[in-house]
PDB file of C-alpha atoms and ligand atoms in Angstrom:
ATOM      1  CA  MET O  24      11.266 -33.268   7.755  1.00  0.00           C
ATOM      2  CA  ASN O  25       9.413 -34.013  10.081  1.00  0.00           C
ATOM      3  CA  PHE O  26       6.807 -30.996   9.703  1.00  0.00           C
ATOM      4  CA  ASN O  27       2.716 -31.372   8.839  1.00  0.00           C
ATOM      5  CA  PHE O  28       2.380 -29.882   5.792  1.00  0.00           C
ATOM      6  CA  LYS O  29      -0.493 -27.159   5.195  1.00  0.00           C
ATOM      7  CA  LYS O  30      -2.394 -26.632   2.300  1.00  0.00           C
ATOM      8  CA  LYS O  31      -4.102 -23.837   4.108  1.00  0.00           C
ATOM      9  CA  PHE O  32      -0.807 -21.743   4.016  1.00  0.00           C
ATOM     10  CA  GLY O  33      -0.209 -23.059   0.173  1.00  0.00           C
ATOM     11  CA  GLN O  34       2.844 -25.358   1.375  1.00  0.00           C
ATOM     12  CA  ASN O  35       4.750 -26.848  -1.428  1.00  0.00           C
ATOM     13  CA  PHE O  36       8.457 -26.846  -0.955  1.00  0.00           C
ATOM     14  CA  LEU O  37      10.898 -26.650  -3.110  1.00  0.00           C
ATOM     15  CA  LYS O  38      13.543 -29.921  -3.327  1.00  0.00           C
ATOM     16  CA  ASP O  39      15.021 -29.886  -6.133  1.00  0.00           C
ATOM     17  CA  GLN O  40      18.706 -28.510  -6.203  1.00  0.00           C
ATOM     18  CA  ASN O  41      18.894 -27.403  -9.631  1.00  0.00           C
ATOM     19  CA  ILE O  42      15.680 -25.237  -9.606  1.00  0.00           C
ATOM     20  CA  LEU O  43      17.138 -23.587  -6.631  1.00  0.00           C
ATOM     21  CA  ASN O  44      20.639 -22.829  -7.705  1.00  0.00           C
ATOM     22  CA  ASN O  45      18.647 -22.032 -10.776  1.00  0.00           C
ATOM     23  CA  ILE O  46      16.225 -19.234  -8.923  1.00  0.00           C
ATOM     24  CA  ALA O  47      18.810 -17.919  -7.072  1.00  0.00           C
ATOM     25  CA  ILE O  48      21.410 -17.497 -10.504  1.00  0.00           C
ATOM     26  CA  LYS O  49      19.007 -16.106 -12.671  1.00  0.00           C
ATOM     27  CA  SER O  50      18.088 -14.017 -10.291  1.00  0.00           C
ATOM     28  CA  GLU O  51      21.639 -11.912 -10.568  1.00  0.00           C
ATOM     29  CA  ILE O  52      21.676 -10.841  -7.334  1.00  0.00           C
ATOM     30  CA  ASP O  53      24.902  -9.381  -5.574  1.00  0.00           C
ATOM     31  CA  LYS O  54      26.041  -7.810  -2.700  1.00  0.00           C
ATOM     32  CA  GLU O  55      24.433  -4.923  -3.386  1.00  0.00           C
ATOM     33  CA  THR O  56      20.957  -6.229  -3.561  1.00  0.00           C
ATOM     34  CA  LEU O  57      18.362  -6.929  -0.752  1.00  0.00           C
ATOM     35  CA  VAL O  58      15.913  -9.630  -1.391  1.00  0.00           C
ATOM     36  CA  ILE O  59      12.779  -9.676  -0.162  1.00  0.00           C
ATOM     37  CA  GLU O  60      11.582 -13.381   0.157  1.00  0.00           C
ATOM     38  CA  ILE O  61       8.067 -13.974   0.407  1.00  0.00           C
ATOM     39  CA  GLY O  62       7.124 -17.804   2.266  1.00  0.00           C
ATOM     40  CA  VAL O  63      10.296 -18.974   3.854  1.00  0.00           C
ATOM     41  CA  GLY O  64       9.104 -22.604   4.200  1.00  0.00           C
ATOM     42  CA  ALA O  65      12.568 -24.685   5.110  1.00  0.00           C
ATOM     43  CA  ALA O  66      14.553 -22.125   4.063  1.00  0.00           C
ATOM     44  CA  ALA O  67      15.795 -24.004   1.077  1.00  0.00           C
ATOM     45  CA  LEU O  68      15.860 -21.063  -1.491  1.00  0.00           C
ATOM     46  CA  THR O  69      16.694 -18.369   1.415  1.00  0.00           C
ATOM     47  CA  ASN O  70      20.226 -20.085   1.704  1.00  0.00           C
ATOM     48  CA  LYS O  71      20.946 -19.871  -1.343  1.00  0.00           C
ATOM     49  CA  LEU O  72      19.873 -16.030  -1.485  1.00  0.00           C
ATOM     50  CA  CYS O  73      21.752 -15.446   1.299  1.00  0.00           C
ATOM     51  CA  GLU O  74      25.217 -16.915  -0.509  1.00  0.00           C
ATOM     52  CA  ARG O  75      24.662 -14.365  -3.157  1.00  0.00           C
ATOM     53  CA  ALA O  76      23.080 -11.450  -1.470  1.00  0.00           C
ATOM     54  CA  GLY O  77      23.682  -8.386   0.517  1.00  0.00           C
ATOM     55  CA  PHE O  78      21.003  -9.046   2.812  1.00  0.00           C
ATOM     56  CA  VAL O  79      17.666 -11.255   2.858  1.00  0.00           C
ATOM     57  CA  LEU O  80      14.533  -9.687   4.280  1.00  0.00           C
ATOM     58  CA  ALA O  81      12.029 -12.753   4.289  1.00  0.00           C
ATOM     59  CA  TYR O  82       8.727 -13.368   5.842  1.00  0.00           C
ATOM     60  CA  GLU O  83       6.975 -16.634   7.035  1.00  0.00           C
ATOM     61  CA  ILE O  84       3.511 -16.726   8.476  1.00  0.00           C
ATOM     62  CA  ASP O  85       3.394 -20.533   9.938  1.00  0.00           C
ATOM     63  CA  LYS O  86       5.245 -19.683  13.486  1.00  0.00           C
ATOM     64  CA  GLU O  87       5.647 -24.047  13.280  1.00  0.00           C
ATOM     65  CA  LEU O  88       8.445 -23.743  11.045  1.00  0.00           C
ATOM     66  CA  THR O  89      10.524 -21.382  13.211  1.00  0.00           C
ATOM     67  CA  GLU O  90      12.988 -24.293  14.773  1.00  0.00           C
ATOM     68  CA  ILE O  91      13.418 -25.851  10.994  1.00  0.00           C
ATOM     69  CA  ILE O  92      14.121 -22.320   9.945  1.00  0.00           C
ATOM     70  CA  ALA O  93      16.357 -21.683  12.443  1.00  0.00           C
ATOM     71  CA  ASP O  94      18.723 -25.008  11.846  1.00  0.00           C
ATOM     72  CA  ASN O  95      18.187 -24.706   8.472  1.00  0.00           C
ATOM     73  CA  LEU O  96      20.120 -21.257   8.125  1.00  0.00           C
ATOM     74  CA  LYS O  97      22.499 -21.758  11.124  1.00  0.00           C
ATOM     75  CA  GLY O  98      25.412 -19.266  10.456  1.00  0.00           C
ATOM     76  CA  LYS O  99      24.081 -16.996   7.901  1.00  0.00           C
ATOM     77  CA  ASP O 100      24.236 -13.302   9.221  1.00  0.00           C
ATOM     78  CA  ASN O 101      22.540 -11.850   6.218  1.00  0.00           C
ATOM     79  CA  VAL O 102      19.205 -12.291   7.078  1.00  0.00           C
ATOM     80  CA  ASN O 103      15.950 -11.443   9.301  1.00  0.00           C
ATOM     81  CA  VAL O 104      12.643 -13.734   8.826  1.00  0.00           C
ATOM     82  CA  VAL O 105       9.459 -12.037   9.979  1.00  0.00           C
ATOM     83  CA  PHE O 106       7.453 -14.610  11.443  1.00  0.00           C
ATOM     84  CA  ASP O 107       4.320 -12.739  10.280  1.00  0.00           C
ATOM     85  CA  ASP O 108       1.006 -12.450   7.396  1.00  0.00           C
ATOM     86  CA  PHE O 109       3.001 -10.539   4.647  1.00  0.00           C
ATOM     87  CA  LEU O 110       0.331  -9.048   3.909  1.00  0.00           C
ATOM     88  CA  ASN O 111      -0.113  -7.250   6.838  1.00  0.00           C
ATOM     89  CA  ARG O 112       3.123  -5.925   6.857  1.00  0.00           C
ATOM     90  CA  ASP O 113       4.253  -2.199   6.305  1.00  0.00           C
ATOM     91  CA  LEU O 114       6.457  -3.110   3.611  1.00  0.00           C
ATOM     92  CA  LYS O 115       8.008   0.511   3.078  1.00  0.00           C
ATOM     93  CA  GLU O 116       8.536   1.038   7.115  1.00  0.00           C
ATOM     94  CA  ASP O 117      10.024  -2.840   7.112  1.00  0.00           C
ATOM     95  CA  VAL O 118      12.681  -1.848   4.339  1.00  0.00           C
ATOM     96  CA  SER O 119      13.637   1.575   5.417  1.00  0.00           C
ATOM     97  CA  LYS O 120      16.213  -0.611   8.436  1.00  0.00           C
ATOM     98  CA  TYR O 121      18.336  -1.330   5.460  1.00  0.00           C
ATOM     99  CA  ASN O 122      20.583   0.297   2.818  1.00  0.00           C
ATOM    100  CA  TYR O 123      21.438  -1.622  -0.333  1.00  0.00           C
ATOM    101  CA  LYS O 124      21.649  -0.225  -3.758  1.00  0.00           C
ATOM    102  CA  LYS O 125      18.816  -2.306  -5.139  1.00  0.00           C
ATOM    103  CA  ILE O 126      15.807  -4.063  -3.793  1.00  0.00           C
ATOM    104  CA  TYR O 127      14.903  -7.331  -5.665  1.00  0.00           C
ATOM    105  CA  VAL O 128      11.181  -9.983  -4.646  1.00  0.00           C
ATOM    106  CA  VAL O 129      12.453 -13.566  -5.296  1.00  0.00           C
ATOM    107  CA  ALA O 130       9.787 -15.983  -4.113  1.00  0.00           C
ATOM    108  CA  ASN O 131       8.314 -18.908  -4.632  1.00  0.00           C
ATOM    109  CA  LEU O 132       5.049 -17.643  -3.839  1.00  0.00           C
ATOM    110  CA  PRO O 133       2.208 -19.268  -1.881  1.00  0.00           C
ATOM    111  CA  TYR O 134      -0.685 -19.209  -4.753  1.00  0.00           C
ATOM    112  CA  TYR O 135      -3.122 -19.032  -3.003  1.00  0.00           C
ATOM    113  CA  ILE O 136      -2.528 -15.119  -2.490  1.00  0.00           C
ATOM    114  CA  THR O 137      -0.142 -14.764  -5.818  1.00  0.00           C
ATOM    115  CA  THR O 138      -2.052 -11.847  -7.199  1.00  0.00           C
ATOM    116  CA  PRO O 139      -2.834 -10.002  -3.589  1.00  0.00           C
ATOM    117  CA  ILE O 140       0.913 -10.252  -2.610  1.00  0.00           C
ATOM    118  CA  ILE O 141       2.183  -9.045  -6.286  1.00  0.00           C
ATOM    119  CA  GLU O 142      -0.419  -6.363  -5.848  1.00  0.00           C
ATOM    120  CA  LYS O 143       1.298  -5.140  -2.404  1.00  0.00           C
ATOM    121  CA  ILE O 144       4.755  -5.437  -3.544  1.00  0.00           C
ATOM    122  CA  VAL O 145       3.895  -2.866  -6.840  1.00  0.00           C
ATOM    123  CA  ASN O 146       1.867  -0.119  -4.710  1.00  0.00           C
ATOM    124  CA  SER O 147       4.188  -0.248  -2.246  1.00  0.00           C
ATOM    125  CA  ASN O 148       5.819   2.954  -2.775  1.00  0.00           C
ATOM    126  CA  VAL O 149       9.292   0.093  -2.485  1.00  0.00           C
ATOM    127  CA  ASN O 150      11.350   0.680  -5.309  1.00  0.00           C
ATOM    128  CA  VAL O 151      11.270  -2.884  -6.205  1.00  0.00           C
ATOM    129  CA  GLU O 152      13.574  -3.567  -9.458  1.00  0.00           C
ATOM    130  CA  ARG O 153      13.305  -6.631 -10.301  1.00  0.00           C
ATOM    131  CA  ILE O 154      10.647  -8.868  -9.195  1.00  0.00           C
ATOM    132  CA  VAL O 155      11.167 -13.084  -9.752  1.00  0.00           C
ATOM    133  CA  VAL O 156       8.516 -15.407  -8.351  1.00  0.00           C
ATOM    134  CA  MET O 157       7.782 -19.193  -8.741  1.00  0.00           C
ATOM    135  CA  VAL O 158       3.670 -19.022  -9.440  1.00  0.00           C
ATOM    136  CA  GLN O 159       1.234 -21.918 -10.732  1.00  0.00           C
ATOM    137  CA  LYS O 160       1.566 -21.905 -14.913  1.00  0.00           C
ATOM    138  CA  GLU O 161      -1.532 -20.316 -15.812  1.00  0.00           C
ATOM    139  CA  VAL O 162      -1.249 -17.431 -13.471  1.00  0.00           C
ATOM    140  CA  GLY O 163       2.221 -17.210 -15.367  1.00  0.00           C
ATOM    141  CA  ASP O 164       1.020 -17.146 -18.291  1.00  0.00           C
ATOM    142  CA  ARG O 165      -1.464 -14.503 -17.476  1.00  0.00           C
ATOM    143  CA  PHE O 166       0.775 -12.300 -16.385  1.00  0.00           C
ATOM    144  CA  ASN O 167       2.325 -11.649 -20.039  1.00  0.00           C
ATOM    145  CA  ALA O 168      -0.333 -12.745 -22.037  1.00  0.00           C
ATOM    146  CA  LYS O 169      -0.756 -11.368 -25.150  1.00  0.00           C
ATOM    147  CA  VAL O 170      -3.462  -9.171 -26.248  1.00  0.00           C
ATOM    148  CA  GLY O 171      -6.575 -10.777 -28.082  1.00  0.00           C
ATOM    149  CA  SER O 172      -5.608 -13.963 -25.587  1.00  0.00           C
ATOM    150  CA  LYS O 173      -8.170 -15.258 -23.442  1.00  0.00           C
ATOM    151  CA  GLU O 174      -5.147 -14.760 -20.504  1.00  0.00           C
ATOM    152  CA  TYR O 175      -5.092 -10.757 -21.164  1.00  0.00           C
ATOM    153  CA  ASN O 176      -6.926  -9.407 -18.442  1.00  0.00           C
ATOM    154  CA  SER O 177      -6.133  -5.901 -16.798  1.00  0.00           C
ATOM    155  CA  LEU O 178      -4.034  -7.774 -14.195  1.00  0.00           C
ATOM    156  CA  THR O 179      -1.481  -8.268 -17.454  1.00  0.00           C
ATOM    157  CA  ILE O 180      -1.611  -4.417 -18.417  1.00  0.00           C
ATOM    158  CA  PHE O 181      -1.356  -4.015 -14.274  1.00  0.00           C
ATOM    159  CA  LEU O 182       1.902  -5.794 -14.461  1.00  0.00           C
ATOM    160  CA  ASN O 183       3.405  -4.845 -17.912  1.00  0.00           C
ATOM    161  CA  TYR O 184       2.427  -1.011 -17.037  1.00  0.00           C
ATOM    162  CA  TYR O 185       5.589  -1.077 -14.441  1.00  0.00           C
ATOM    163  CA  TYR O 186       7.738  -4.035 -15.723  1.00  0.00           C
ATOM    164  CA  GLU O 187       8.710  -6.205 -18.273  1.00  0.00           C
ATOM    165  CA  ILE O 188       7.653  -9.543 -18.384  1.00  0.00           C
ATOM    166  CA  SER O 189       9.654 -12.785 -18.985  1.00  0.00           C
ATOM    167  CA  LYS O 190       9.656 -16.338 -18.555  1.00  0.00           C
ATOM    168  CA  LEU O 191      12.726 -17.962 -16.737  1.00  0.00           C
ATOM    169  CA  MET O 192      11.646 -21.836 -16.547  1.00  0.00           C
ATOM    170  CA  ASP O 193       9.135 -24.620 -16.401  1.00  0.00           C
ATOM    171  CA  VAL O 194       8.848 -26.090 -13.211  1.00  0.00           C
ATOM    172  CA  SER O 195       7.173 -29.171 -13.061  1.00  0.00           C
ATOM    173  CA  ARG O 196       4.939 -30.738  -9.750  1.00  0.00           C
ATOM    174  CA  ASN O 197       7.476 -33.051  -9.225  1.00  0.00           C
ATOM    175  CA  CYS O 198      10.102 -31.260  -7.537  1.00  0.00           C
ATOM    176  CA  PHE O 199       7.755 -30.130  -4.270  1.00  0.00           C
ATOM    177  CA  ILE O 200       7.015 -31.596  -1.524  1.00  0.00           C
ATOM    178  CA  PRO O 201       4.052 -32.256  -1.720  1.00  0.00           C
ATOM    179  CA  ALA O 202       3.550 -32.201  -4.790  1.00  0.00           C
ATOM    180  CA  PRO O 203       1.046 -29.813  -5.985  1.00  0.00           C
ATOM    181  CA  ASN O 204      -1.982 -30.569  -8.040  1.00  0.00           C
ATOM    182  CA  VAL O 205      -0.692 -27.563 -10.785  1.00  0.00           C
ATOM    183  CA  ASP O 206       2.405 -27.018 -13.011  1.00  0.00           C
ATOM    184  CA  SER O 207       4.409 -24.170 -11.999  1.00  0.00           C
ATOM    185  CA  ILE O 208       6.774 -21.375 -13.750  1.00  0.00           C
ATOM    186  CA  VAL O 209       9.370 -19.028 -13.153  1.00  0.00           C
ATOM    187  CA  VAL O 210       8.753 -15.142 -14.116  1.00  0.00           C
ATOM    188  CA  MET O 211      10.983 -12.216 -14.235  1.00  0.00           C
ATOM    189  CA  MET O 212       9.986  -8.977 -13.984  1.00  0.00           C
ATOM    190  CA  GLN O 213      12.032  -6.414 -14.619  1.00  0.00           C
ATOM    191  CA  LYS O 214      11.250  -2.686 -13.698  1.00  0.00           C
ATOM    192  CA  ARG O 215      11.006  -0.044 -16.997  1.00  0.00           C
ATOM    193  CA  ASP O 216      13.483   2.207 -17.668  1.00  0.00           C
ATOM    194  CA  LYS O 217      11.267   4.494 -19.446  1.00  0.00           C
ATOM    195  CA  GLN O 218       7.329   4.207 -18.165  1.00  0.00           C
ATOM    196  CA  TYR O 219       4.341   5.121 -19.966  1.00  0.00           C
ATOM    197  CA  ASP O 220       3.357   8.432 -20.574  1.00  0.00           C
ATOM    198  CA  VAL O 221       0.052   8.875 -18.331  1.00  0.00           C
ATOM    199  CA  LYS O 222      -1.124  12.011 -17.139  1.00  0.00           C
ATOM    200  CA  ASN O 223      -3.549  10.642 -14.724  1.00  0.00           C
ATOM    201  CA  GLU O 224      -2.683   7.234 -13.418  1.00  0.00           C
ATOM    202  CA  GLU O 225      -5.782   7.062 -11.462  1.00  0.00           C
ATOM    203  CA  ILE O 226      -8.249   7.681 -14.101  1.00  0.00           C
ATOM    204  CA  PHE O 227      -5.468   4.752 -16.544  1.00  0.00           C
ATOM    205  CA  PHE O 228      -6.055   2.157 -13.757  1.00  0.00           C
ATOM    206  CA  LYS O 229      -9.946   2.733 -12.793  1.00  0.00           C
ATOM    207  CA  LEU O 230     -10.359   3.071 -16.608  1.00  0.00           C
ATOM    208  CA  VAL O 231      -8.837  -0.045 -17.564  1.00  0.00           C
ATOM    209  CA  ARG O 232     -10.156  -2.069 -14.610  1.00  0.00           C
ATOM    210  CA  ASP O 233     -14.039  -0.994 -15.851  1.00  0.00           C
ATOM    211  CA  SER O 234     -12.915  -2.262 -19.239  1.00  0.00           C
ATOM    212  CA  PHE O 235     -12.271  -5.545 -18.123  1.00  0.00           C
ATOM    213  CA  LYS O 236     -15.144  -5.683 -15.590  1.00  0.00           C
ATOM    214  CA  PHE O 237     -17.434  -8.062 -17.336  1.00  0.00           C
ATOM    215  CA  LYS O 238     -15.654 -10.259 -19.669  1.00  0.00           C
ATOM    216  CA  ARG O 239     -18.130 -10.824 -22.269  1.00  0.00           C
ATOM    217  CA  LYS O 240     -19.391  -7.140 -22.482  1.00  0.00           C
ATOM    218  CA  ASN O 241     -17.827  -4.655 -24.834  1.00  0.00           C
ATOM    219  CA  LEU O 242     -16.557  -1.114 -24.122  1.00  0.00           C
ATOM    220  CA  ARG O 243     -20.072   0.586 -24.780  1.00  0.00           C
ATOM    221  CA  ASN O 244     -21.863  -1.474 -21.829  1.00  0.00           C
ATOM    222  CA  ASN O 245     -18.798  -1.613 -19.391  1.00  0.00           C
ATOM    223  CA  LEU O 246     -17.695   1.894 -19.886  1.00  0.00           C
ATOM    224  CA  LYS O 247     -21.035   3.496 -19.598  1.00  0.00           C
ATOM    225  CA  ASP O 248     -20.443   6.188 -16.856  1.00  0.00           C
ATOM    226  CA  TYR O 249     -17.678   7.177 -19.849  1.00  0.00           C
ATOM    227  CA  ASP O 250     -17.568  10.141 -22.047  1.00  0.00           C
ATOM    228  CA  LEU O 251     -17.926   7.626 -25.085  1.00  0.00           C
ATOM    229  CA  ASP O 252     -17.445   9.763 -27.550  1.00  0.00           C
ATOM    230  CA  LYS O 253     -13.680  10.539 -26.268  1.00  0.00           C
ATOM    231  CA  ILE O 254     -13.055   7.486 -26.307  1.00  0.00           C
ATOM    232  CA  LEU O 255     -14.968   6.530 -29.406  1.00  0.00           C
ATOM    233  CA  LYS O 256     -12.261   8.993 -31.088  1.00  0.00           C
ATOM    234  CA  VAL O 257      -9.484   7.328 -30.199  1.00  0.00           C
ATOM    235  CA  LEU O 258     -11.174   3.944 -31.036  1.00  0.00           C
ATOM    236  CA  ASN O 259     -11.817   5.253 -34.667  1.00  0.00           C
ATOM    237  CA  LYS O 260      -8.223   6.031 -34.891  1.00  0.00           C
ATOM    238  CA  TYR O 261      -7.224   2.074 -35.068  1.00  0.00           C
ATOM    239  CA  ASN O 262     -10.224   0.917 -36.686  1.00  0.00           C
ATOM    240  CA  MET O 263     -12.031  -0.107 -33.549  1.00  0.00           C
ATOM    241  CA  ASP O 264     -15.020   1.166 -31.838  1.00  0.00           C
ATOM    242  CA  LEU O 265     -17.083   0.490 -28.688  1.00  0.00           C
ATOM    243  CA  SER O 266     -18.891  -2.742 -29.710  1.00  0.00           C
ATOM    244  CA  VAL O 267     -14.705  -4.442 -29.500  1.00  0.00           C
ATOM    245  CA  ARG O 268     -13.518  -5.778 -25.866  1.00  0.00           C
ATOM    246  CA  ALA O 269     -11.060  -4.593 -23.938  1.00  0.00           C
ATOM    247  CA  GLU O 270      -8.895  -7.919 -24.293  1.00  0.00           C
ATOM    248  CA  LYS O 271      -8.423  -6.221 -27.677  1.00  0.00           C
ATOM    249  CA  LEU O 272      -6.495  -2.911 -26.272  1.00  0.00           C
ATOM    250  CA  THR O 273      -2.979  -2.847 -26.362  1.00  0.00           C
ATOM    251  CA  ILE O 274      -1.709  -0.767 -22.859  1.00  0.00           C
ATOM    252  CA  ASP O 275      -0.805   2.142 -25.617  1.00  0.00           C
ATOM    253  CA  ILE O 276      -4.502   2.731 -26.543  1.00  0.00           C
ATOM    254  CA  PHE O 277      -5.650   2.388 -23.110  1.00  0.00           C
ATOM    255  CA  VAL O 278      -3.205   5.116 -22.125  1.00  0.00           C
ATOM    256  CA  GLU O 279      -4.548   7.383 -25.495  1.00  0.00           C
ATOM    257  CA  MET O 280      -7.824   6.514 -24.144  1.00  0.00           C
ATOM    258  CA  SER O 281      -7.312   7.437 -20.495  1.00  0.00           C
ATOM    259  CA  ASN O 282      -5.506  10.719 -21.279  1.00  0.00           C
ATOM    260  CA  SER O 283      -7.831  11.583 -23.782  1.00  0.00           C
ATOM    261  CA  LEU O 284     -10.619  11.769 -20.704  1.00  0.00           C
ATOM    262  CA  SER O 285      -7.560  13.131 -18.407  1.00  0.00           C
ATOM    263  CA  GLU O 286      -7.451  16.784 -20.835  1.00  0.00           C
TER     264      GLU O 286
HETATM  265  N1  SAM U  28      10.145 -20.859  -0.267  1.00  0.00           N
HETATM  266  C1  SAM U  28       9.957 -21.725   0.121  1.00  0.00           C
HETATM  267  C2  SAM U  28      10.419 -22.971  -0.648  1.00  0.00           C
HETATM  268  O1  SAM U  28      10.513 -22.794  -1.776  1.00  0.00           O
HETATM  269  O2  SAM U  28      10.615 -24.044  -0.546  1.00  0.00           O
HETATM  270  C3  SAM U  28       8.604 -22.400   0.639  1.00  0.00           C
HETATM  271  C4  SAM U  28       7.459 -22.039  -0.374  1.00  0.00           C
HETATM  272  S1  SAM U  28       5.853 -22.427  -0.329  1.00  0.00           S
HETATM  273  C5  SAM U  28       4.869 -22.420  -1.853  1.00  0.00           C
HETATM  274  C6  SAM U  28       5.228 -21.129   0.346  1.00  0.00           C
HETATM  275  C7  SAM U  28       5.405 -20.096   1.642  1.00  0.00           C
HETATM  276  O3  SAM U  28       4.977 -19.130   1.762  1.00  0.00           O
HETATM  277  C8  SAM U  28       4.789 -21.450   2.993  1.00  0.00           C
HETATM  278  O4  SAM U  28       6.282 -22.088   4.107  1.00  0.00           O
HETATM  279  C9  SAM U  28       3.634 -20.148   3.581  1.00  0.00           C
HETATM  280  O5  SAM U  28       4.004 -21.019   4.757  1.00  0.00           O
HETATM  281  C10 SAM U  28       4.160 -19.594   3.381  1.00  0.00           C
HETATM  282  N2  SAM U  28       2.909 -18.226   3.536  1.00  0.00           N
HETATM  283  C11 SAM U  28       1.857 -18.413   3.052  1.00  0.00           C
HETATM  284  N3  SAM U  28       1.350 -17.383   3.420  1.00  0.00           N
HETATM  285  C12 SAM U  28       1.725 -16.102   3.601  1.00  0.00           C
HETATM  286  C13 SAM U  28       1.949 -15.095   4.166  1.00  0.00           C
HETATM  287  N4  SAM U  28       0.696 -14.846   4.059  1.00  0.00           N
HETATM  288  N5  SAM U  28       2.805 -14.279   4.733  1.00  0.00           N
HETATM  289  C14 SAM U  28       3.616 -14.814   4.817  1.00  0.00           C
HETATM  290  N6  SAM U  28       4.550 -16.297   4.174  1.00  0.00           N
HETATM  291  C15 SAM U  28       3.511 -16.955   3.748  1.00  0.00           C
END
């Protein structure tokens, strides 16, 4: 391929046909699915998605890829490639042009903006039932980190609040061109049938963010402006007190703390 890869756009294209096929198969896409892909690259994954999906709505920031993409998607009539920065799009409006039973995101993400992309999807008010994304291994490990581990943070809680998260596969750096200097994993996030019983989401998310604000500080110090008596009452039920750090608290405990603050 005659193309100058741009590091600033996180351009590491997948060349391993097995991995590409596996992502498309394990995503369980069918003709009733609208698939959103962020980062088309040379359309290697887009092609596999088109074969299975009802329609593929894809985004690519780099207009220099226009011809390559057009060549590689020749004959495919169920795809629209939007050449724009995904982070600047109104996703709800883009998606409103299509009418499919299910909406999935399937993508090999540009790693430099993994978190903003995922936050945008989750906050978009679009009912994305499933997200299957290739991400840097360390970042993926954080998505479903166990409580108490050093990877466990506010993003873990944010994602697990909405989605059930599992790892689909490990992917070696050698499966890409050019090879990045990190390994990758493919993660699947499936929207929960039953949501957590949170009385006030704004209070819940603020509490989680503030609790993790300074990683080395305990709750007493991170939550100075809160009603600490109410928080302590919940912690005591779990044999903890305000000297605990946020990484020791499960989502259920955060839910209970935030509900007690919402009363
Ligand atoms: N899907 C292709 C593949 O698997 O080979 C390419 C994946 S590559 C890791 C990420 C792609 O995202 C690149 O083509 C890059 O140009 C594109 N990209 C980077 N930032 C973007 C943004 N803000 N909006 C849309 N696409 C972006």
